[in-house]
Structures are given as structure tokens and as C-alpha cells.
Amino acid sequence: SYELTQPPSVSVSPGQTASITCSGYKLGDKYASWYQQRPGQSPVLVIYQDSQRPSGIPERFSGSNSGNTATLTISGTQAMDEADYYCQAWDSSTAVVFGGGTKLTVL
Amino acid sequence: QITLKESGPTLVKPTQTLTLTCTFSGFSLSTSGVGVGWIRQPPGKALEWLALIYWNDDKRYSPSLKSRLTITKDTSKNQVVLTMTNMDPVDTATYYCAHSPSPTMGGFDYWGQGTLVTVSS
């Protein structure tokens, strides 16, 4: 079955850029989405179709997807961005797969 | 606005069948492209996709759980029902339903609040 791999944790200083990767076989051929989940809350979609931001998501969130890796980038990271982040892939044969999640710590 | 809410038992015994209902508003499951999915999250663990049903009754299941899952829709009631057979303590999790605006969009843009299901004798 298809798998997506994320680093368990990423740390970033306030105001700096955080990058969270998601790896999977030929992931670039699929659509990647990213979700933010704060403790005790439901996930929130922050990126879809590799690089699109839903309305209401700050511009500091951006995404890319090529080859075997999708990347979520948070520019000018704020304390409120501290959360778990999950990547998710979709294609017509796999349907839906989630990555294992990355805990973002803003130090 | 789009809202979804999960309902069902909070406690089930091992080997029993779990039935969860997602009741939604703000969209129709008869609209071309729209889907509703189920995702679960064991305490302290990652999200796991379970099933997805589309407006045209196309159904997709997680390969690892396919034999235990059934997803159905009632368009007139704005509900999607998920059944999972032969429940086990490892199935203890918060179960979410979520809205997918189109297959090409590739993501879930609205989520319910989730419902915690505990499997224990």
C-alpha cells in the first residue's frame, strides 16, 4: 500500500522559515494537501492541490510538490503556528493516504 | 456555511459492530464532485483515512480496513453512515467526517468536531 513519510518533529525560531517534508513514491504525480492540527482540535486544511491556500489561510503558508517530495513552508513562523502538521495524498487509484504527522515546535 | 457532525456510541464492546452517522448542512451530496470521508485518530497518534463516498455513489475504502468497512449515504437526510465490523481495542479513536469539494481538489476542506469511540469490554 502507498505510504507517506514525514519527520516526527521540526523546530523553528519565531520569525524564521519552517519547512516540513513529506515523501512518497512519485508523490509529485499526485495531489498533496496539508493540514494543521492544534491540540484538542479538528484538522484544518492549509494547502491543497500542492500549493493552493484555502481562503482564510495566511500567506505565510505555502506548498510545493515534485518528484518524491512535497514540502510545506511556513515563512515568518509565529507562536500560533505550533501544531501537528499532516500531509495527505490523493489519486484516482490510491484514494486517500495521510502521512504520520510532524510536530512543529516554535522555540 | 458548511458544517458536519459525527454521532454514534461512545463505547462499544470487542467484536461488536460500530455504526457512526455524519449529519451535514451547507452542501448537498447530490452535487457533482462532492464527497464525504471518514478519518480516525487514535489518542496521541496520526490521522488514518477510512472511507470516502462521492455524489455518484462511488465508494473508496482504506485497503487495510476494506473488509470491515461499509459507507453509505442518504442524500435526502444529508447523512453519511459508516459501519465497522469486529471492533477491537486498537480501534479506539476519535472518528471524524469531512467534506471533499471535488476529487481533483484532493483534500478535505471542512471537518466535523470528531467523536471519541472507546472499545472495551
PDB file of C-alpha atoms in Angstrom:
ATOM      1  CA  SER A   1       0.000   0.000   0.000  1.00  0.00           C
ATOM      2  CA  TYR A   2       1.072   3.575  -0.579  1.00  0.00           C
ATOM      3  CA  GLU A   3       2.908   5.320   2.272  1.00  0.00           C
ATOM      4  CA  LEU A   4       3.855   8.903   3.085  1.00  0.00           C
ATOM      5  CA  THR A   5       6.798   9.650   5.383  1.00  0.00           C
ATOM      6  CA  GLN A   6       7.180  12.810   7.477  1.00  0.00           C
ATOM      7  CA  PRO A   7       9.824  13.760  10.048  1.00  0.00           C
ATOM      8  CA  PRO A   8       8.396  13.320  13.558  1.00  0.00           C
ATOM      9  CA  SER A   9       9.426  16.797  14.638  1.00  0.00           C
ATOM     10  CA  VAL A  10      10.697  20.118  13.324  1.00  0.00           C
ATOM     11  CA  SER A  11      11.839  23.077  15.393  1.00  0.00           C
ATOM     12  CA  VAL A  12      11.985  26.710  14.304  1.00  0.00           C
ATOM     13  CA  SER A  13      12.677  30.066  15.932  1.00  0.00           C
ATOM     14  CA  PRO A  14       9.953  32.739  15.798  1.00  0.00           C
ATOM     15  CA  GLY A  15      10.167  34.764  12.605  1.00  0.00           C
ATOM     16  CA  GLN A  16      12.202  32.139  10.787  1.00  0.00           C
ATOM     17  CA  THR A  17      11.136  29.775   7.997  1.00  0.00           C
ATOM     18  CA  ALA A  18       9.952  26.260   8.776  1.00  0.00           C
ATOM     19  CA  SER A  19       9.964  23.509   6.177  1.00  0.00           C
ATOM     20  CA  ILE A  20       8.151  20.212   6.655  1.00  0.00           C
ATOM     21  CA  THR A  21       8.694  17.454   4.125  1.00  0.00           C
ATOM     22  CA  CYS A  22       6.510  14.569   3.022  1.00  0.00           C
ATOM     23  CA  SER A  23       7.983  11.729   0.991  1.00  0.00           C
ATOM     24  CA  GLY A  24       6.296   9.091  -1.119  1.00  0.00           C
ATOM     25  CA  TYR A  25       6.911   7.172  -4.319  1.00  0.00           C
ATOM     26  CA  LYS A  26       6.219   9.515  -7.259  1.00  0.00           C
ATOM     27  CA  LEU A  27       4.343  11.835  -4.904  1.00  0.00           C
ATOM     28  CA  GLY A  28       4.801  14.585  -7.475  1.00  0.00           C
ATOM     29  CA  ASP A  29       2.366  12.732  -9.739  1.00  0.00           C
ATOM     30  CA  LYS A  30      -0.372  13.046  -7.122  1.00  0.00           C
ATOM     31  CA  TYR A  31      -2.102  15.962  -5.413  1.00  0.00           C
ATOM     32  CA  ALA A  32      -0.736  16.804  -1.961  1.00  0.00           C
ATOM     33  CA  SER A  33      -2.646  18.552   0.803  1.00  0.00           C
ATOM     34  CA  TRP A  34      -1.528  19.724   4.231  1.00  0.00           C
ATOM     35  CA  TYR A  35      -3.446  20.004   7.486  1.00  0.00           C
ATOM     36  CA  GLN A  36      -2.700  21.829  10.724  1.00  0.00           C
ATOM     37  CA  GLN A  37      -3.993  20.284  13.943  1.00  0.00           C
ATOM     38  CA  ARG A  38      -3.736  22.047  17.265  1.00  0.00           C
ATOM     39  CA  PRO A  39      -4.197  20.019  20.477  1.00  0.00           C
ATOM     40  CA  GLY A  40      -7.797  19.031  21.057  1.00  0.00           C
ATOM     41  CA  GLN A  41      -8.980  20.455  17.753  1.00  0.00           C
ATOM     42  CA  SER A  42     -10.035  19.070  14.399  1.00  0.00           C
ATOM     43  CA  PRO A  43      -7.567  19.309  11.497  1.00  0.00           C
ATOM     44  CA  VAL A  44      -7.622  22.451   9.349  1.00  0.00           C
ATOM     45  CA  LEU A  45      -6.731  22.381   5.655  1.00  0.00           C
ATOM     46  CA  VAL A  46      -3.867  24.821   4.977  1.00  0.00           C
ATOM     47  CA  ILE A  47      -2.712  23.724   1.499  1.00  0.00           C
ATOM     48  CA  TYR A  48      -4.463  21.764  -1.265  1.00  0.00           C
ATOM     49  CA  GLN A  49      -3.546  20.811  -4.826  1.00  0.00           C
ATOM     50  CA  ASP A  50       0.130  21.018  -3.835  1.00  0.00           C
ATOM     51  CA  SER A  51       0.294  24.811  -3.445  1.00  0.00           C
ATOM     52  CA  GLN A  52      -3.182  26.351  -3.154  1.00  0.00           C
ATOM     53  CA  ARG A  53      -4.265  28.111   0.019  1.00  0.00           C
ATOM     54  CA  PRO A  54      -7.905  27.968   1.138  1.00  0.00           C
ATOM     55  CA  SER A  55      -9.494  31.289   1.949  1.00  0.00           C
ATOM     56  CA  GLY A  56      -8.547  32.497   5.400  1.00  0.00           C
ATOM     57  CA  ILE A  57      -5.161  30.766   5.473  1.00  0.00           C
ATOM     58  CA  PRO A  58      -2.313  33.273   5.910  1.00  0.00           C
ATOM     59  CA  GLU A  59       0.033  33.887   3.002  1.00  0.00           C
ATOM     60  CA  ARG A  60       2.983  32.696   5.081  1.00  0.00           C
ATOM     61  CA  PHE A  61       1.823  29.137   4.363  1.00  0.00           C
ATOM     62  CA  SER A  62       2.994  27.779   1.010  1.00  0.00           C
ATOM     63  CA  GLY A  63       3.489  24.365  -0.579  1.00  0.00           C
ATOM     64  CA  SER A  64       5.327  22.595  -3.362  1.00  0.00           C
ATOM     65  CA  ASN A  65       5.380  19.064  -4.734  1.00  0.00           C
ATOM     66  CA  SER A  66       7.844  17.480  -7.122  1.00  0.00           C
ATOM     67  CA  GLY A  67       9.482  14.118  -7.637  1.00  0.00           C
ATOM     68  CA  ASN A  68       9.050  12.108  -4.445  1.00  0.00           C
ATOM     69  CA  THR A  69       8.693  15.017  -2.020  1.00  0.00           C
ATOM     70  CA  ALA A  70       6.063  17.554  -1.059  1.00  0.00           C
ATOM     71  CA  THR A  71       7.058  20.440   1.183  1.00  0.00           C
ATOM     72  CA  LEU A  72       5.060  22.742   3.437  1.00  0.00           C
ATOM     73  CA  THR A  73       6.831  26.029   4.081  1.00  0.00           C
ATOM     74  CA  ILE A  74       5.853  28.484   6.789  1.00  0.00           C
ATOM     75  CA  SER A  75       7.555  31.858   6.391  1.00  0.00           C
ATOM     76  CA  GLY A  76       7.879  34.195   9.347  1.00  0.00           C
ATOM     77  CA  THR A  77       6.729  31.453  11.704  1.00  0.00           C
ATOM     78  CA  GLN A  78       4.621  32.614  14.641  1.00  0.00           C
ATOM     79  CA  ALA A  79       3.998  31.038  18.009  1.00  0.00           C
ATOM     80  CA  MET A  80       0.425  30.295  16.940  1.00  0.00           C
ATOM     81  CA  ASP A  81       1.778  28.030  14.168  1.00  0.00           C
ATOM     82  CA  GLU A  82       2.975  25.498  16.742  1.00  0.00           C
ATOM     83  CA  ALA A  83       0.911  22.405  15.973  1.00  0.00           C
ATOM     84  CA  ASP A  84       0.956  18.981  14.339  1.00  0.00           C
ATOM     85  CA  TYR A  85       1.034  19.004  10.547  1.00  0.00           C
ATOM     86  CA  TYR A  86      -0.119  16.171   8.313  1.00  0.00           C
ATOM     87  CA  CYS A  87       0.388  15.689   4.615  1.00  0.00           C
ATOM     88  CA  GLN A  88      -2.174  13.825   2.574  1.00  0.00           C
ATOM     89  CA  ALA A  89      -2.098  12.484  -0.962  1.00  0.00           C
ATOM     90  CA  TRP A  90      -4.897  11.654  -3.338  1.00  0.00           C
ATOM     91  CA  ASP A  91      -5.057   9.997  -6.686  1.00  0.00           C
ATOM     92  CA  SER A  92      -7.621   8.035  -8.617  1.00  0.00           C
ATOM     93  CA  SER A  93      -6.215   4.643  -7.643  1.00  0.00           C
ATOM     94  CA  THR A  94      -4.878   5.225  -4.124  1.00  0.00           C
ATOM     95  CA  ALA A  95      -7.755   7.411  -2.996  1.00  0.00           C
ATOM     96  CA  VAL A  96      -6.552   8.974   0.278  1.00  0.00           C
ATOM     97  CA  VAL A  97      -3.382   8.480   2.333  1.00  0.00           C
ATOM     98  CA  PHE A  98      -2.113  10.508   5.299  1.00  0.00           C
ATOM     99  CA  GLY A  99       1.447  10.907   6.463  1.00  0.00           C
ATOM    100  CA  GLY A 100       2.474  10.140  10.015  1.00  0.00           C
ATOM    101  CA  GLY A 101       2.460  13.772  11.097  1.00  0.00           C
ATOM    102  CA  THR A 102       5.111  16.288  12.140  1.00  0.00           C
ATOM    103  CA  LYS A 103       5.129  18.193  15.405  1.00  0.00           C
ATOM    104  CA  LEU A 104       6.223  21.771  14.760  1.00  0.00           C
ATOM    105  CA  THR A 105       7.786  23.461  17.763  1.00  0.00           C
ATOM    106  CA  VAL A 106       8.330  27.215  17.743  1.00  0.00           C
ATOM    107  CA  LEU A 107      11.174  27.824  20.190  1.00  0.00           C
TER     108      LEU A 107
ATOM    109  CA  GLN B   1     -21.810  27.636   5.794  1.00  0.00           C
ATOM    110  CA  ILE B   2     -20.732  24.006   5.744  1.00  0.00           C
ATOM    111  CA  THR B   3     -20.947  22.040   8.981  1.00  0.00           C
ATOM    112  CA  LEU B   4     -20.582  18.353   9.759  1.00  0.00           C
ATOM    113  CA  LYS B   5     -21.271  16.499  12.980  1.00  0.00           C
ATOM    114  CA  GLU B   6     -20.496  12.915  13.919  1.00  0.00           C
ATOM    115  CA  SER B   7     -22.773  10.863  16.146  1.00  0.00           C
ATOM    116  CA  GLY B   8     -22.795   7.336  17.490  1.00  0.00           C
ATOM    117  CA  PRO B   9     -21.880   5.267  20.535  1.00  0.00           C
ATOM    118  CA  THR B  10     -19.023   6.372  22.735  1.00  0.00           C
ATOM    119  CA  LEU B  11     -18.370   2.841  23.991  1.00  0.00           C
ATOM    120  CA  VAL B  12     -18.516  -0.450  22.109  1.00  0.00           C
ATOM    121  CA  LYS B  13     -17.501  -3.936  23.135  1.00  0.00           C
ATOM    122  CA  PRO B  14     -14.915  -6.024  21.302  1.00  0.00           C
ATOM    123  CA  THR B  15     -16.350  -7.945  18.321  1.00  0.00           C
ATOM    124  CA  GLN B  16     -19.342  -5.590  18.081  1.00  0.00           C
ATOM    125  CA  THR B  17     -20.185  -3.536  15.004  1.00  0.00           C
ATOM    126  CA  LEU B  18     -19.764   0.240  15.181  1.00  0.00           C
ATOM    127  CA  THR B  19     -22.230   2.475  13.343  1.00  0.00           C
ATOM    128  CA  LEU B  20     -21.409   6.172  13.018  1.00  0.00           C
ATOM    129  CA  THR B  21     -23.530   8.850  11.380  1.00  0.00           C
ATOM    130  CA  CYS B  22     -22.274  12.081   9.841  1.00  0.00           C
ATOM    131  CA  THR B  23     -25.016  14.704   9.593  1.00  0.00           C
ATOM    132  CA  PHE B  24     -24.109  17.693   7.487  1.00  0.00           C
ATOM    133  CA  SER B  25     -25.503  21.002   6.263  1.00  0.00           C
ATOM    134  CA  GLY B  26     -24.489  23.709   3.811  1.00  0.00           C
ATOM    135  CA  PHE B  27     -23.969  21.369   0.847  1.00  0.00           C
ATOM    136  CA  SER B  28     -25.678  18.535  -0.995  1.00  0.00           C
ATOM    137  CA  LEU B  29     -24.244  15.102  -1.685  1.00  0.00           C
ATOM    138  CA  SER B  30     -26.102  15.140  -4.964  1.00  0.00           C
ATOM    139  CA  THR B  31     -23.870  17.951  -6.282  1.00  0.00           C
ATOM    140  CA  SER B  32     -21.385  16.748  -8.880  1.00  0.00           C
ATOM    141  CA  GLY B  33     -17.907  16.175  -7.461  1.00  0.00           C
ATOM    142  CA  VAL B  34     -18.783  16.378  -3.775  1.00  0.00           C
ATOM    143  CA  GLY B  35     -17.688  13.686  -1.357  1.00  0.00           C
ATOM    144  CA  VAL B  36     -17.727  12.896   2.365  1.00  0.00           C
ATOM    145  CA  GLY B  37     -14.953  10.975   4.019  1.00  0.00           C
ATOM    146  CA  TRP B  38     -14.266   9.330   7.370  1.00  0.00           C
ATOM    147  CA  ILE B  39     -10.918   9.681   9.102  1.00  0.00           C
ATOM    148  CA  ARG B  40      -9.901   8.446  12.554  1.00  0.00           C
ATOM    149  CA  GLN B  41      -7.174   9.307  15.042  1.00  0.00           C
ATOM    150  CA  PRO B  42      -6.184   7.056  17.965  1.00  0.00           C
ATOM    151  CA  PRO B  43      -5.205   9.007  21.096  1.00  0.00           C
ATOM    152  CA  GLY B  44      -1.820  10.625  20.573  1.00  0.00           C
ATOM    153  CA  LYS B  45      -1.411   9.102  17.120  1.00  0.00           C
ATOM    154  CA  ALA B  46      -1.707  10.100  13.471  1.00  0.00           C
ATOM    155  CA  LEU B  47      -4.712  10.585  11.239  1.00  0.00           C
ATOM    156  CA  GLU B  48      -5.859   7.499   9.334  1.00  0.00           C
ATOM    157  CA  TRP B  49      -8.216   7.673   6.362  1.00  0.00           C
ATOM    158  CA  LEU B  50     -11.015   5.093   6.415  1.00  0.00           C
ATOM    159  CA  ALA B  51     -13.530   5.639   3.618  1.00  0.00           C
ATOM    160  CA  LEU B  52     -14.935   8.130   1.141  1.00  0.00           C
ATOM    161  CA  ILE B  53     -18.241   8.322  -0.738  1.00  0.00           C
ATOM    162  CA  TYR B  54     -18.925  10.581  -3.703  1.00  0.00           C
ATOM    163  CA  TRP B  55     -22.036  12.228  -5.077  1.00  0.00           C
ATOM    164  CA  ASN B  56     -22.377   9.477  -7.697  1.00  0.00           C
ATOM    165  CA  ASP B  57     -22.213   6.726  -5.019  1.00  0.00           C
ATOM    166  CA  ASP B  58     -18.612   5.849  -5.918  1.00  0.00           C
ATOM    167  CA  LYS B  59     -17.095   4.410  -2.731  1.00  0.00           C
ATOM    168  CA  ARG B  60     -13.444   4.129  -1.735  1.00  0.00           C
ATOM    169  CA  TYR B  61     -12.002   2.275   1.241  1.00  0.00           C
ATOM    170  CA  SER B  62      -8.693   2.043   3.030  1.00  0.00           C
ATOM    171  CA  PRO B  63      -7.075  -1.126   1.681  1.00  0.00           C
ATOM    172  CA  SER B  64      -6.089  -2.281   5.175  1.00  0.00           C
ATOM    173  CA  LEU B  65      -9.648  -1.969   6.554  1.00  0.00           C
ATOM    174  CA  LYS B  66     -11.747  -2.576   3.459  1.00  0.00           C
ATOM    175  CA  SER B  67     -13.125  -5.921   4.642  1.00  0.00           C
ATOM    176  CA  ARG B  68     -14.569  -4.332   7.799  1.00  0.00           C
ATOM    177  CA  LEU B  69     -15.987  -1.069   6.426  1.00  0.00           C
ATOM    178  CA  THR B  70     -19.194  -0.033   4.698  1.00  0.00           C
ATOM    179  CA  ILE B  71     -20.033   3.558   3.782  1.00  0.00           C
ATOM    180  CA  THR B  72     -23.469   4.672   2.610  1.00  0.00           C
ATOM    181  CA  LYS B  73     -25.275   7.937   2.031  1.00  0.00           C
ATOM    182  CA  ASP B  74     -28.811   9.216   2.466  1.00  0.00           C
ATOM    183  CA  THR B  75     -28.979  12.324   0.314  1.00  0.00           C
ATOM    184  CA  SER B  76     -32.483  13.246   1.462  1.00  0.00           C
ATOM    185  CA  LYS B  77     -31.388  13.260   5.110  1.00  0.00           C
ATOM    186  CA  ASN B  78     -27.969  14.853   4.461  1.00  0.00           C
ATOM    187  CA  GLN B  79     -26.290  11.941   6.207  1.00  0.00           C
ATOM    188  CA  VAL B  80     -23.409   9.555   5.603  1.00  0.00           C
ATOM    189  CA  VAL B  81     -23.165   6.355   7.635  1.00  0.00           C
ATOM    190  CA  LEU B  82     -20.023   4.324   8.321  1.00  0.00           C
ATOM    191  CA  THR B  83     -20.162   0.822   9.755  1.00  0.00           C
ATOM    192  CA  MET B  84     -17.092  -1.000  11.021  1.00  0.00           C
ATOM    193  CA  THR B  85     -17.387  -4.654  11.996  1.00  0.00           C
ATOM    194  CA  ASN B  86     -15.491  -6.738  14.536  1.00  0.00           C
ATOM    195  CA  MET B  87     -14.328  -3.844  16.685  1.00  0.00           C
ATOM    196  CA  ASP B  88     -11.122  -4.249  18.712  1.00  0.00           C
ATOM    197  CA  PRO B  89      -9.497  -2.126  21.443  1.00  0.00           C
ATOM    198  CA  VAL B  90      -6.975  -0.886  18.838  1.00  0.00           C
ATOM    199  CA  ASP B  91      -9.912   0.780  17.064  1.00  0.00           C
ATOM    200  CA  THR B  92     -10.279   3.187  19.986  1.00  0.00           C
ATOM    201  CA  ALA B  93     -10.010   6.605  18.360  1.00  0.00           C
ATOM    202  CA  THR B  94     -11.638   9.912  17.573  1.00  0.00           C
ATOM    203  CA  TYR B  95     -13.626   9.462  14.378  1.00  0.00           C
ATOM    204  CA  TYR B  96     -14.048  12.454  12.067  1.00  0.00           C
ATOM    205  CA  CYS B  97     -16.158  13.020   8.986  1.00  0.00           C
ATOM    206  CA  ALA B  98     -15.071  15.622   6.457  1.00  0.00           C
ATOM    207  CA  HIS B  99     -16.226  17.311   3.241  1.00  0.00           C
ATOM    208  CA  SER B 100     -14.382  16.940  -0.069  1.00  0.00           C
ATOM    209  CA  PRO B 101     -15.436  19.523  -2.677  1.00  0.00           C
ATOM    210  CA  SER B 102     -14.144  17.531  -5.625  1.00  0.00           C
ATOM    211  CA  PRO B 103     -11.848  14.608  -6.463  1.00  0.00           C
ATOM    212  CA  THR B 104      -9.467  16.938  -8.271  1.00  0.00           C
ATOM    213  CA  MET B 105      -9.206  19.159  -5.208  1.00  0.00           C
ATOM    214  CA  GLY B 106      -7.628  16.262  -3.367  1.00  0.00           C
ATOM    215  CA  GLY B 107      -8.349  17.363   0.186  1.00  0.00           C
ATOM    216  CA  PHE B 108     -10.932  17.769   2.930  1.00  0.00           C
ATOM    217  CA  ASP B 109     -11.822  21.408   3.486  1.00  0.00           C
ATOM    218  CA  TYR B 110     -14.369  21.097   6.304  1.00  0.00           C
ATOM    219  CA  TRP B 111     -14.213  18.701   9.245  1.00  0.00           C
ATOM    220  CA  GLY B 112     -16.590  17.724  11.998  1.00  0.00           C
ATOM    221  CA  GLN B 113     -15.650  18.070  15.654  1.00  0.00           C
ATOM    222  CA  GLY B 114     -14.998  14.337  15.925  1.00  0.00           C
ATOM    223  CA  THR B 115     -16.442  11.710  18.227  1.00  0.00           C
ATOM    224  CA  LEU B 116     -14.361   9.568  20.573  1.00  0.00           C
ATOM    225  CA  VAL B 117     -15.156   5.868  20.394  1.00  0.00           C
ATOM    226  CA  THR B 118     -13.716   3.578  23.051  1.00  0.00           C
ATOM    227  CA  VAL B 119     -13.591  -0.164  22.520  1.00  0.00           C
ATOM    228  CA  SER B 120     -13.582  -2.023  25.804  1.00  0.00           C
ATOM    229  CA  SER B 121     -15.333  -4.889  27.490  1.00  0.00           C
TER     230      SER B 121
END
